[in-house]
Short mmCIF file of N, CA and C in Angstrom, two decimals:
data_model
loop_
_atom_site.label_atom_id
_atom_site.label_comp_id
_atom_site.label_asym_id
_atom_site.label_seq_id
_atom_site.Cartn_x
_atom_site.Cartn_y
_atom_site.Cartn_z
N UNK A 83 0.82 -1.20 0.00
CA UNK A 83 0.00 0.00 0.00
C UNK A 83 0.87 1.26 0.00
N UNK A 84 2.00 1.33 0.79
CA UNK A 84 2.91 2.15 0.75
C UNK A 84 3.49 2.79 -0.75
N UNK A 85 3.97 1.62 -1.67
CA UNK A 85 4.55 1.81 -2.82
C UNK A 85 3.29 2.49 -3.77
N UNK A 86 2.16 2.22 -3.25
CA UNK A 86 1.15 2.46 -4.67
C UNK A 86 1.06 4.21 -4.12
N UNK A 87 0.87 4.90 -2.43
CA UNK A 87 0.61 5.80 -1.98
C UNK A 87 1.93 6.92 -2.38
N UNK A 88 3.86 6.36 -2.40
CA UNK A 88 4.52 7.03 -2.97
C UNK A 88 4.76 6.97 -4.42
N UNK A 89 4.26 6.26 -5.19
CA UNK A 89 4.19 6.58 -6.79
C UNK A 89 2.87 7.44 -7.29
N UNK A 90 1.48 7.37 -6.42
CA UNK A 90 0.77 8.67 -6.75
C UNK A 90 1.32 10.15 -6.51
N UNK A 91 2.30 10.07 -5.80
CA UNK A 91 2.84 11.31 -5.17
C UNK A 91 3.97 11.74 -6.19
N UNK A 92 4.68 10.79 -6.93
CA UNK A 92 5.65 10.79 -7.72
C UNK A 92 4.76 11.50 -8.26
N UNK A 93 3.71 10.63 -8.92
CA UNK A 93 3.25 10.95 -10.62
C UNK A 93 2.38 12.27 -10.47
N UNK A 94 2.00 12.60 -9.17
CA UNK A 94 1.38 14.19 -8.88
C UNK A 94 2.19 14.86 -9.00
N UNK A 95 3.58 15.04 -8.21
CA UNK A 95 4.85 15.53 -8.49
C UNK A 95 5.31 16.25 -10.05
N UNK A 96 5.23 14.62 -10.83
CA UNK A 96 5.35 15.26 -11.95
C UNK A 96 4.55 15.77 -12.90
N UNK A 97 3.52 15.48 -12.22
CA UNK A 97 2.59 16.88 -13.38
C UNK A 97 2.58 17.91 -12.72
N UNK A 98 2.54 18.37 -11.25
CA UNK A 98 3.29 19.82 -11.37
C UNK A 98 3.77 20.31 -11.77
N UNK A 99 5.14 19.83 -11.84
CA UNK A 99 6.18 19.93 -12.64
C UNK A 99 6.46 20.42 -13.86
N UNK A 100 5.63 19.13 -14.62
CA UNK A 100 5.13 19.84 -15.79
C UNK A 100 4.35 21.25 -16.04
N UNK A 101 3.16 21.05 -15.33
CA UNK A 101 2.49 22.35 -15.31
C UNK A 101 3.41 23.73 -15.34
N UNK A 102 4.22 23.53 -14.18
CA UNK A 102 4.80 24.73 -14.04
C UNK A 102 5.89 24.90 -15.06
N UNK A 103 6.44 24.15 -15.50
CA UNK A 103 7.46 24.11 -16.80
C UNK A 103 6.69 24.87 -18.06
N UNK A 104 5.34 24.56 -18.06
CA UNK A 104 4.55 25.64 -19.15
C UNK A 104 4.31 26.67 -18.72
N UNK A 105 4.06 27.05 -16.99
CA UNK A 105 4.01 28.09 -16.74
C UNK A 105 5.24 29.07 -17.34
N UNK A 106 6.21 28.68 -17.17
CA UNK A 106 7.36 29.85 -16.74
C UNK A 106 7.71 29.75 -18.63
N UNK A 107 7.72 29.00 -19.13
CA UNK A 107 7.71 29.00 -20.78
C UNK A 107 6.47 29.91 -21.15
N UNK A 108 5.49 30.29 -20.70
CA UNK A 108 4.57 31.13 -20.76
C UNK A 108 4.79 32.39 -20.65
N UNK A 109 5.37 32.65 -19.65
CA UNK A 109 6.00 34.04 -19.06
C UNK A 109 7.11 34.51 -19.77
N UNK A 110 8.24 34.12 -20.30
CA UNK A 110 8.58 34.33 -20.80
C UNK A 110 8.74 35.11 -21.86
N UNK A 111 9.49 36.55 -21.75
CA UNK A 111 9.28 37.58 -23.08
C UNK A 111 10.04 37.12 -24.63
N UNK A 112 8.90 37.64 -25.90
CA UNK A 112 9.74 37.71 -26.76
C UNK A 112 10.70 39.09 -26.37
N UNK A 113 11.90 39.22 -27.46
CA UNK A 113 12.34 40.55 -27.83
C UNK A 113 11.48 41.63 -28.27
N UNK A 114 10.45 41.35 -29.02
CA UNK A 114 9.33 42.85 -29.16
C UNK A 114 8.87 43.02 -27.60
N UNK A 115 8.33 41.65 -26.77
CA UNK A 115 6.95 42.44 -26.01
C UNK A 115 8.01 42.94 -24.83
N UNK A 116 9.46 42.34 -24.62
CA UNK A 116 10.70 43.18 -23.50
C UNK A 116 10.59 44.68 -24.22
N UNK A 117 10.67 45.12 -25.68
CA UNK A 117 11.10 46.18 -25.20
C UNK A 117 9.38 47.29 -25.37
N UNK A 118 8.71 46.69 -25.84
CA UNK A 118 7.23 47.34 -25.37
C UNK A 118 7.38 47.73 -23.86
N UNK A 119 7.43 46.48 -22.88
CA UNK A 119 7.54 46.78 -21.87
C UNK A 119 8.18 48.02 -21.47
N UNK A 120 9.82 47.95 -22.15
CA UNK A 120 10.57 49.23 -21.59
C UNK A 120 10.13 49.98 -22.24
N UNK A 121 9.57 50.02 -23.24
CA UNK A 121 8.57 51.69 -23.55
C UNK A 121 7.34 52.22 -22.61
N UNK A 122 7.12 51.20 -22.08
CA UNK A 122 6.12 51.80 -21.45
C UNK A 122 6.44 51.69 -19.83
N UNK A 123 7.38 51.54 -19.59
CA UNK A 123 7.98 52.09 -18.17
C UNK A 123 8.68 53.68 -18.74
N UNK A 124 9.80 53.84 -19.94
CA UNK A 124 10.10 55.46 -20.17
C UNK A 124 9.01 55.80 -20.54
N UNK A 125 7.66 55.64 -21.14
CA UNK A 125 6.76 56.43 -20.99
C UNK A 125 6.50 56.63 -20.19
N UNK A 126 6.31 56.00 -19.04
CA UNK A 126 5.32 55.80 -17.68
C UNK A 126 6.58 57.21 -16.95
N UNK A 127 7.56 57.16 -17.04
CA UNK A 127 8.50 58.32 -16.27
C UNK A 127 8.48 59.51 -16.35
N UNK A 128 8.25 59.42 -17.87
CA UNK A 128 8.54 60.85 -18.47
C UNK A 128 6.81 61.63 -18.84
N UNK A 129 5.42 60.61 -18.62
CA UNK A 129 4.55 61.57 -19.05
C UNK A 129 4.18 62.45 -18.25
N UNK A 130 4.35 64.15 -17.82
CA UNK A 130 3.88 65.05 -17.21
C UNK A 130 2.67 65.00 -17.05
N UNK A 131 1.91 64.74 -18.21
CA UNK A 131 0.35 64.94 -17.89
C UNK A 131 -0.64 63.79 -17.10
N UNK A 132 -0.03 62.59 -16.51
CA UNK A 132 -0.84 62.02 -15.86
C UNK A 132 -0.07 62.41 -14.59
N UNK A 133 -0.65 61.65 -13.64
CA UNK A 133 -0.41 61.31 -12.27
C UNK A 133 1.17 60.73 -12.28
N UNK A 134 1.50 61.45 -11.32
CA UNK A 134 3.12 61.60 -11.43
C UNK A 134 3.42 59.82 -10.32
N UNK A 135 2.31 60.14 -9.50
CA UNK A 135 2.80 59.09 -8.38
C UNK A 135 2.47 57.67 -8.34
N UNK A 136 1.23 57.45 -9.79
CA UNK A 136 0.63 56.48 -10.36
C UNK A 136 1.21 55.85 -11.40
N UNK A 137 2.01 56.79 -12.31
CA UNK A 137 3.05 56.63 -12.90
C UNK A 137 4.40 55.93 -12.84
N UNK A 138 5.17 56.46 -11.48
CA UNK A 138 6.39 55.91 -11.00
C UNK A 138 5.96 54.50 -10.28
N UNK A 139 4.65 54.28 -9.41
CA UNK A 139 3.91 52.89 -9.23
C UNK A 139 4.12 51.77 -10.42
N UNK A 140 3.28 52.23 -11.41
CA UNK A 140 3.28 51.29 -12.79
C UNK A 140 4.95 51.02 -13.30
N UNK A 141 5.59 52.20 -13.64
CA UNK A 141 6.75 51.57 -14.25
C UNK A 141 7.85 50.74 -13.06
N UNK A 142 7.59 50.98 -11.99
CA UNK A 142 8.30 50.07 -10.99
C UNK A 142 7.96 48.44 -11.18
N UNK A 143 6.18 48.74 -10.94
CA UNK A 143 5.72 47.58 -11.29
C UNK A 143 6.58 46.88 -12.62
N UNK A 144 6.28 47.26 -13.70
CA UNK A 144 6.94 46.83 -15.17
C UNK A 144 8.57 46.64 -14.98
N UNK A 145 9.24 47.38 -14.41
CA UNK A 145 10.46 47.04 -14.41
C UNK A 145 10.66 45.75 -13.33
N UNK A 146 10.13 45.33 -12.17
CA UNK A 146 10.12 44.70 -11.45
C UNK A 146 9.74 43.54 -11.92
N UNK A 147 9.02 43.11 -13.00
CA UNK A 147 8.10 42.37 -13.68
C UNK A 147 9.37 41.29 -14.66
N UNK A 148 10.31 42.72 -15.37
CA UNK A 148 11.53 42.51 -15.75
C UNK A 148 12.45 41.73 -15.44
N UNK A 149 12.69 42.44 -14.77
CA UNK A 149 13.36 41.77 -13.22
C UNK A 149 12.99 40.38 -12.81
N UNK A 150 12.03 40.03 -12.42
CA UNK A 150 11.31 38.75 -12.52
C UNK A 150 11.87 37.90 -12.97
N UNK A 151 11.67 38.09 -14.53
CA UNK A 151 11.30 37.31 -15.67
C UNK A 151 13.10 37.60 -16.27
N UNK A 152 13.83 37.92 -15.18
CA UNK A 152 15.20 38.07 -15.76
C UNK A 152 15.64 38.31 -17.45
N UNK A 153 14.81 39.05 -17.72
CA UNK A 153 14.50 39.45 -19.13
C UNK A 153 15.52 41.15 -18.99
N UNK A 154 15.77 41.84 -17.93
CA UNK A 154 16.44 43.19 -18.25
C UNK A 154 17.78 43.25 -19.04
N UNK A 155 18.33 44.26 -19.55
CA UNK A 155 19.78 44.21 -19.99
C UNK A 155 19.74 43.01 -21.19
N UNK A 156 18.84 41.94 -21.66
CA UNK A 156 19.09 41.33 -22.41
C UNK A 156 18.23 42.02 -23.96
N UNK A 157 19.15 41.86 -25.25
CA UNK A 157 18.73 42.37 -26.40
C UNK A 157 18.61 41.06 -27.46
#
């Protein structure tokens, strides 16, 4: 009973696993949508006419997002 209770656990194991292996292949930026992103964090800095403090929020967010997804500095 033991062996049948640690091979469901294996085989749950590995479809996590899996799952999350599509997750993070999901997440993953092309080269267009990285530098969309960084356009719209220097937009998010530089537009005067919105909310200055809603602004520096969002592109933190987006750069942080970057960051994440260890996608910064790469071209």
């Amino acid at each position: 009973m033991a062996n049948i209770l640690h091979q469901l656990e294996r085989e749950e194991d590995d479809a996590l696993l899996a799952h999350l292996r599509s997750e993070v292949e999901r997440l993953r930026l092309t080269d267009a949508e990285r530098v969309a992103v960084m356009w719209a964090i220097a937009t998010l800095e530089t537009d005067a006419t919105a909310d200055a403090g809603q602004n520096a929020e969002a592109a933190a967010t987006l750069r942080g997002l970057l960051e994440r997804l260890g996608t910064t500095g790469h071209r």
